[in-house]
Amino acid sequence: MNIRLSLAAILTILWGATYSQSIFISRIVPGNYLSDNRHRVEFSNPANKVQSLEGYLLVTRDYSVRLPAEARVPAKGTFVLAKNPALGVNLSMATTPDFLIRFPMVEHEGNYLVLFDPNGRIVEALYFSPVPNVPFLPDRDTLYTYSREKIPYYIPPENRTIWSHFTAGSNPSNVFVKTNGTWRSSNILEKPATDYQNVTVRYKEGIMSLRWTTTFENGSKLHIVERSTDIEQFEPIDTLNSQGDSRTMRQYVFYDQGLVKGQTYYYRIHNVDAQNKDTYSRIREVRAEEGQEEFSMEVLQGPTSGAGQWRVRFNSQYSQQVRIKLYDDRMMEAAILFDDFVYAGNPGLLKIGRKLAPGNYTILAETETRRFGQNFEVKD
């Protein structure tokens, strides 16, 4: 029997076959970029060959990031994008230059995630909130890359058919998983034996000091200090025994010597619990060099500064906790712009998302050891 297909039918079949083999987002841990370390996005590749995410733009209410050339999803594999470097994370947003932290101005629980292809087309869109009608959509912004490229984007209203919606708050106790083209919620992974906070590394007088805090310990057995020179291959250099189960903070310190001056090193803490399960801290980068400026910051004017288009670029010699605040001419606090860890040698860029009235302002950055200030003026 002869079967004759129209050109439209053939194109439909071919398009469907191509579309079914496209990269898609398969798992989301929402979190909140500024307040916790949970947030991560997992891409899946159903095809039999490696596919690149280069040029794709991922946007949420909290941030926007353009994916670089190294964002490649292996055949039949996954690619994990997360806030910080960790075991199993392929790309860290915090160490990606083409990255902008955003500050939602509308007070409403919920968030969204939109993936644009290199041509600006939306390939995935998901939002979660207590109600389906939300005031934070539509939305628009512009990402300025490290090379000064301008990437504007527009997020459509929630009534468009591209959206998938979940009834959830801004930090739900579950993750979102896409199976057979349909999103569903899933239970979050079980808690680790400990949680590492305030991991700091300092080089002074030929000695590297590594300090960290555990917010709790439950079945924790060993804290293994690991070091790398390429952020890929880590070697254990010493082991500290756990101080025992606790619901309060515990302090640890380790000193490393015999390092090559001028060499860049990466450190992390590897925890092994009583069941031999692993937990890792954030990776900390530091250069074995003294006498450099610990922290630098500059305020950049946007194309229309009178409309509040201001950005703050900052850089730190050390991986450390930094809080950046905006003050008005009376030195009254107007906004907290940043309160998180920064990574050594990785410049950060913040956008002041609110419209500023004409006047004099001060940006004040508080590091773990000093304060740094920068003044700027908003004109009519």
Coordinates of C-alpha atoms in Angstrom, one line a residue:
M1 CA 0.0 0.0 0.0
N2 CA 1.4 3.4 -1.0
I3 CA 1.3 6.1 1.7
R4 CA 1.5 9.7 0.5
L5 CA 2.3 12.5 2.9
S6 CA 1.9 16.2 2.4
L7 CA 4.9 18.5 2.8
A8 CA 3.4 20.0 5.9
A9 CA 3.0 16.5 7.4
I10 CA 6.6 15.7 6.6
L11 CA 7.8 18.9 8.2
T12 CA 5.7 18.3 11.2
I13 CA 7.2 14.8 11.7
L14 CA 10.8 16.1 11.2
W15 CA 10.2 19.1 13.6
G16 CA 8.7 16.7 16.2
A17 CA 11.7 14.4 15.9
T18 CA 14.1 17.3 16.2
Y19 CA 12.2 18.9 19.1
S20 CA 12.1 15.6 21.0
Q21 CA 15.9 15.5 20.9
S22 CA 16.4 19.1 22.2
I23 CA 17.9 20.0 25.5
F24 CA 15.4 20.6 28.2
I25 CA 15.3 21.6 31.9
S26 CA 14.6 18.4 33.9
R27 CA 15.0 19.4 37.5
I28 CA 14.8 22.7 39.5
V29 CA 15.6 23.2 43.2
P30 CA 14.1 26.7 43.7
G31 CA 15.8 28.2 46.8
N32 CA 16.5 31.9 47.0
Y33 CA 19.8 33.1 45.5
L34 CA 20.6 35.6 48.2
S35 CA 19.4 33.8 51.3
D36 CA 20.4 30.1 50.8
N37 CA 22.6 27.8 48.8
R38 CA 19.9 25.4 47.5
H39 CA 19.1 26.9 44.1
R40 CA 20.1 24.8 41.1
V41 CA 18.9 23.9 37.6
E42 CA 19.6 20.7 35.8
F43 CA 19.6 20.4 32.0
S44 CA 19.1 17.0 30.3
N45 CA 20.2 15.9 26.8
P46 CA 18.1 13.1 25.3
A47 CA 20.2 13.1 22.1
N48 CA 23.1 10.7 21.2
K49 CA 25.6 13.5 20.8
V50 CA 26.9 16.3 22.9
Q51 CA 24.9 19.5 22.7
S52 CA 26.0 23.0 23.6
L53 CA 24.2 25.6 25.8
E54 CA 26.5 28.4 24.7
G55 CA 24.6 31.6 24.3
Y56 CA 21.5 30.5 26.1
L57 CA 20.1 32.9 28.7
L58 CA 18.6 31.8 31.9
V59 CA 16.5 34.3 33.8
T60 CA 14.7 34.2 37.2
R61 CA 13.4 36.9 39.5
D62 CA 16.7 36.7 41.4
Y63 CA 19.3 36.6 38.6
S64 CA 20.1 36.4 34.9
V65 CA 23.0 34.5 33.5
R66 CA 24.2 33.8 29.9
L67 CA 25.7 30.4 29.6
P68 CA 29.3 30.2 28.3
A69 CA 31.0 28.0 25.7
E70 CA 32.0 25.4 28.4
A71 CA 28.3 24.7 29.1
R72 CA 28.0 21.5 27.1
V73 CA 25.6 18.7 27.9
P74 CA 26.9 15.2 27.3
A75 CA 25.0 12.7 25.2
K76 CA 22.2 11.1 27.2
G77 CA 23.5 13.1 30.1
T78 CA 22.9 16.1 32.4
F79 CA 24.4 19.5 33.1
V80 CA 24.0 21.1 36.5
L81 CA 24.0 24.9 37.0
A82 CA 24.1 26.0 40.7
K83 CA 24.9 29.0 42.8
N84 CA 28.3 27.8 44.1
P85 CA 30.9 25.3 43.0
A86 CA 30.4 21.8 44.5
L87 CA 30.6 18.2 43.7
G88 CA 28.4 17.4 40.7
V89 CA 28.0 21.0 39.7
N90 CA 29.1 21.7 36.2
L91 CA 28.8 25.5 36.2
S92 CA 28.7 27.9 39.1
M93 CA 26.7 31.1 38.7
A94 CA 28.8 32.9 41.3
T95 CA 31.9 32.4 39.2
T96 CA 30.4 33.2 35.8
P97 CA 31.2 36.7 34.5
D98 CA 28.0 37.2 32.4
F99 CA 25.8 37.1 35.5
L100 CA 23.6 39.7 37.1
I101 CA 21.9 39.5 40.5
R102 CA 18.4 41.0 40.3
F103 CA 16.3 42.5 43.1
P104 CA 12.5 42.0 42.8
M105 CA 10.7 45.1 43.7
V106 CA 7.2 43.5 44.0
E107 CA 6.6 41.9 47.4
H108 CA 5.0 38.7 46.5
E109 CA 5.9 35.1 47.2
G110 CA 7.0 33.0 44.2
N111 CA 9.6 33.0 41.5
Y112 CA 10.0 32.1 37.8
L113 CA 12.5 30.5 35.5
V114 CA 12.8 31.3 31.8
L115 CA 15.3 29.8 29.3
F116 CA 16.0 31.7 26.1
D117 CA 17.9 30.2 23.2
P118 CA 20.7 32.2 21.5
N119 CA 18.1 33.8 19.2
G120 CA 16.0 35.1 22.1
R121 CA 13.2 32.5 21.8
I122 CA 11.7 31.1 24.9
V123 CA 12.3 27.3 25.2
E124 CA 11.2 26.8 28.8
A125 CA 9.1 28.8 31.2
L126 CA 8.0 27.8 34.8
Y127 CA 6.7 30.0 37.6
F128 CA 5.6 29.0 41.1
S129 CA 3.6 31.1 43.5
P130 CA 0.7 30.7 46.0
V131 CA -1.8 31.9 43.3
P132 CA -1.8 31.6 39.5
N133 CA -2.2 35.4 38.9
V134 CA 0.9 37.2 40.1
P135 CA 2.0 40.8 40.1
F136 CA 5.7 40.1 39.2
L137 CA 4.8 39.2 35.6
P138 CA 5.4 40.5 33.0
D139 CA 9.0 41.6 33.5
R140 CA 11.9 43.0 31.5
D141 CA 15.6 43.8 32.1
T142 CA 18.9 44.0 30.3
L143 CA 22.0 41.9 31.0
Y144 CA 25.3 43.6 30.3
T145 CA 28.0 41.0 29.8
Y146 CA 31.6 41.3 30.9
S147 CA 32.6 42.3 27.4
R148 CA 29.9 45.1 27.5
E149 CA 27.5 43.3 25.2
K150 CA 23.9 44.4 25.8
I151 CA 21.3 41.6 26.0
P152 CA 17.7 42.9 26.6
Y153 CA 15.0 40.4 27.5
Y154 CA 11.2 40.4 28.1
I155 CA 9.2 38.0 30.3
P156 CA 5.6 37.7 29.1
P157 CA 2.5 37.7 31.3
E158 CA 1.5 34.5 33.2
N159 CA -1.6 34.0 31.0
R160 CA 0.5 33.0 28.0
T161 CA 0.5 29.3 27.1
I162 CA 4.3 29.0 27.4
W163 CA 4.1 28.9 31.2
S164 CA 3.9 26.0 33.6
H165 CA 2.6 26.9 37.0
F166 CA 2.9 25.4 40.5
T167 CA 1.1 26.5 43.6
A168 CA 4.0 27.0 46.0
G169 CA 5.8 29.7 47.9
S170 CA 9.1 31.4 47.3
N171 CA 11.1 28.7 49.1
P172 CA 9.0 25.4 49.0
S173 CA 10.1 22.2 50.7
N174 CA 10.3 20.3 47.4
V175 CA 11.9 20.2 44.0
F176 CA 10.4 20.3 40.6
V177 CA 11.0 17.5 38.2
K178 CA 10.1 17.2 34.5
T179 CA 9.1 13.7 33.4
N180 CA 7.7 12.8 29.9
G181 CA 7.2 16.5 29.2
T182 CA 5.2 17.1 32.4
W183 CA 6.3 19.0 35.5
R184 CA 5.6 17.5 38.9
S185 CA 6.8 18.2 42.5
S186 CA 9.0 15.8 44.4
N187 CA 10.4 15.5 47.9
I188 CA 13.7 17.2 48.6
L189 CA 16.8 15.2 49.2
E190 CA 17.6 14.1 52.7
K191 CA 19.6 16.4 54.9
P192 CA 23.4 16.0 55.0
A193 CA 25.4 15.3 58.2
T194 CA 26.5 19.0 58.4
D195 CA 26.3 22.3 56.7
Y196 CA 29.4 24.4 56.0
Q197 CA 29.2 28.2 56.5
N198 CA 31.7 31.1 56.6
V199 CA 34.5 29.2 54.8
T200 CA 37.3 31.7 54.6
V201 CA 40.9 31.4 53.3
R202 CA 43.7 33.9 54.0
Y203 CA 47.4 33.9 52.9
K204 CA 49.7 35.9 55.1
E205 CA 53.5 35.6 55.8
G206 CA 53.7 32.4 53.8
I207 CA 50.9 30.6 55.7
M208 CA 47.4 29.8 54.4
S209 CA 44.8 29.8 57.1
L210 CA 41.5 28.0 56.4
R211 CA 38.6 28.6 58.8
W212 CA 35.0 27.4 58.7
T213 CA 31.8 27.0 60.7
T214 CA 29.4 24.1 60.9
T215 CA 25.8 25.2 61.6
F216 CA 25.0 21.7 62.9
E217 CA 26.5 18.2 63.0
N218 CA 24.5 15.0 63.0
G219 CA 26.5 11.8 62.4
S220 CA 29.4 13.8 61.1
K221 CA 32.7 11.8 61.4
L222 CA 35.5 13.5 59.5
H223 CA 36.3 16.9 58.0
I224 CA 38.8 16.4 55.2
V225 CA 40.7 19.5 53.9
E226 CA 41.2 19.2 50.1
R227 CA 43.3 21.4 47.8
S228 CA 43.5 21.9 44.1
T229 CA 45.5 24.0 41.6
D230 CA 43.0 23.7 38.7
I231 CA 39.6 23.5 40.5
E232 CA 39.0 20.0 39.0
Q233 CA 41.4 17.6 40.7
F234 CA 41.3 17.9 44.5
E235 CA 43.7 16.1 46.8
P236 CA 43.2 15.5 50.6
I237 CA 45.9 17.3 52.6
D238 CA 44.7 16.7 56.2
T239 CA 41.8 15.4 58.2
L240 CA 40.1 16.9 61.3
N241 CA 37.8 14.8 63.5
S242 CA 34.3 16.0 64.0
Q243 CA 33.7 17.7 67.4
G244 CA 30.5 15.6 67.8
D245 CA 26.8 16.0 67.2
S246 CA 25.5 19.5 67.9
R247 CA 22.7 21.8 66.9
T248 CA 24.9 24.9 67.5
M249 CA 27.7 26.3 65.5
R250 CA 31.2 24.8 65.7
Q251 CA 34.4 26.5 64.6
Y252 CA 37.3 24.8 62.8
V253 CA 40.7 26.1 61.6
F254 CA 43.5 24.6 59.5
Y255 CA 46.9 26.0 58.5
D256 CA 48.6 25.1 55.2
Q257 CA 52.3 25.8 54.6
G258 CA 55.0 25.1 51.9
L259 CA 52.9 26.8 49.1
V260 CA 54.3 28.2 45.9
K261 CA 54.2 32.0 46.0
G262 CA 52.1 33.5 43.3
Q263 CA 50.2 30.2 42.7
T264 CA 46.4 30.2 42.8
Y265 CA 44.9 27.5 45.0
Y266 CA 41.4 26.1 45.6
Y267 CA 40.2 24.7 48.9
R268 CA 37.1 22.8 50.0
I269 CA 36.0 20.8 53.0
H270 CA 34.9 17.2 52.5
N271 CA 32.7 15.7 55.2
V272 CA 32.3 12.0 55.7
D273 CA 29.5 10.8 58.0
A274 CA 28.9 7.6 60.0
Q275 CA 27.3 6.0 56.9
N276 CA 30.3 7.1 54.7
K277 CA 28.1 9.6 52.9
D278 CA 29.8 12.7 51.5
T279 CA 29.1 16.4 51.9
Y280 CA 31.2 19.2 50.4
S281 CA 31.6 22.9 51.3
R282 CA 31.8 25.7 48.7
I283 CA 35.1 25.9 46.9
R284 CA 37.3 28.8 48.0
E285 CA 39.9 30.4 45.6
V286 CA 43.0 32.3 46.9
R287 CA 46.3 33.4 45.5
A288 CA 49.5 32.8 47.5
E289 CA 50.4 36.5 47.3
E290 CA 50.6 39.3 49.8
G291 CA 50.3 43.1 49.5
Q292 CA 47.4 43.2 47.1
E293 CA 44.2 45.3 47.6
E294 CA 41.8 43.2 49.5
F295 CA 38.6 44.6 47.9
S296 CA 37.8 47.1 45.2
M297 CA 34.5 48.6 44.0
E298 CA 33.2 51.1 41.5
V299 CA 29.8 52.6 40.7
L300 CA 28.9 52.6 37.0
Q301 CA 26.3 54.8 35.3
G302 CA 23.7 53.2 33.0
P303 CA 22.5 54.8 29.8
T304 CA 19.9 56.9 31.7
S305 CA 21.3 57.5 35.1
G306 CA 18.4 59.8 36.0
A307 CA 16.0 56.9 35.7
G308 CA 17.9 54.9 38.3
Q309 CA 20.1 52.8 36.0
W310 CA 23.1 52.3 38.2
R311 CA 25.4 49.3 38.6
V312 CA 28.0 48.3 41.1
R313 CA 31.1 46.3 40.1
F314 CA 33.2 44.8 42.8
N315 CA 36.1 42.4 43.2
S316 CA 37.8 40.7 46.1
Q317 CA 41.3 39.2 46.5
Y318 CA 39.9 36.7 49.0
S319 CA 36.8 34.5 49.0
Q320 CA 34.9 36.1 51.9
Q321 CA 31.6 37.3 53.2
V322 CA 30.6 40.8 51.9
R323 CA 27.6 43.0 52.6
I324 CA 27.0 46.0 50.3
K325 CA 24.4 48.7 51.3
L326 CA 23.0 51.8 49.6
Y327 CA 22.8 55.0 51.7
D328 CA 21.1 58.3 50.9
D329 CA 22.6 61.8 51.5
R330 CA 21.6 61.6 55.2
M331 CA 23.5 58.3 55.5
M332 CA 20.2 56.5 56.1
E333 CA 20.1 53.0 54.8
A334 CA 18.1 52.8 51.6
A335 CA 18.7 49.2 50.5
I336 CA 20.8 46.1 51.1
L337 CA 22.3 45.3 47.7
F338 CA 24.3 42.2 48.5
D339 CA 24.9 40.0 51.5
D340 CA 26.8 36.8 50.5
F341 CA 30.1 35.2 49.8
V342 CA 32.2 36.5 46.9
Y343 CA 34.9 34.4 45.2
A344 CA 38.5 35.5 44.8
G345 CA 39.3 37.1 41.5
N346 CA 35.7 36.8 40.1
P347 CA 34.2 40.3 39.6
G348 CA 30.6 40.8 40.7
L349 CA 28.1 43.1 39.1
L350 CA 25.0 44.4 40.9
K351 CA 22.1 46.4 39.5
I352 CA 20.3 49.0 41.6
G353 CA 16.8 48.0 40.5
R354 CA 14.9 50.8 42.1
K355 CA 14.4 54.3 40.7
L356 CA 16.6 56.8 42.7
A357 CA 15.6 60.3 43.4
P358 CA 18.1 63.1 42.5
G359 CA 20.7 63.5 45.2
N360 CA 24.0 62.2 46.6
Y361 CA 24.3 58.5 47.5
T362 CA 26.9 56.2 49.1
I363 CA 27.6 52.6 48.4
L364 CA 29.2 51.0 51.5
A365 CA 30.8 47.5 51.3
E366 CA 31.6 45.7 54.6
T367 CA 34.1 42.9 54.3
E368 CA 35.2 40.6 57.1
T369 CA 38.0 43.1 58.0
R370 CA 37.3 46.6 56.6
R371 CA 34.8 49.0 55.1
F372 CA 34.9 50.4 51.6
G373 CA 32.9 53.4 50.4
Q374 CA 32.0 54.9 47.0
N375 CA 30.0 58.1 46.5
F376 CA 27.9 58.9 43.4
E377 CA 25.3 61.5 42.4
V378 CA 21.9 61.1 40.7
K379 CA 21.0 64.2 38.7
D380 CA 17.6 65.3 37.4

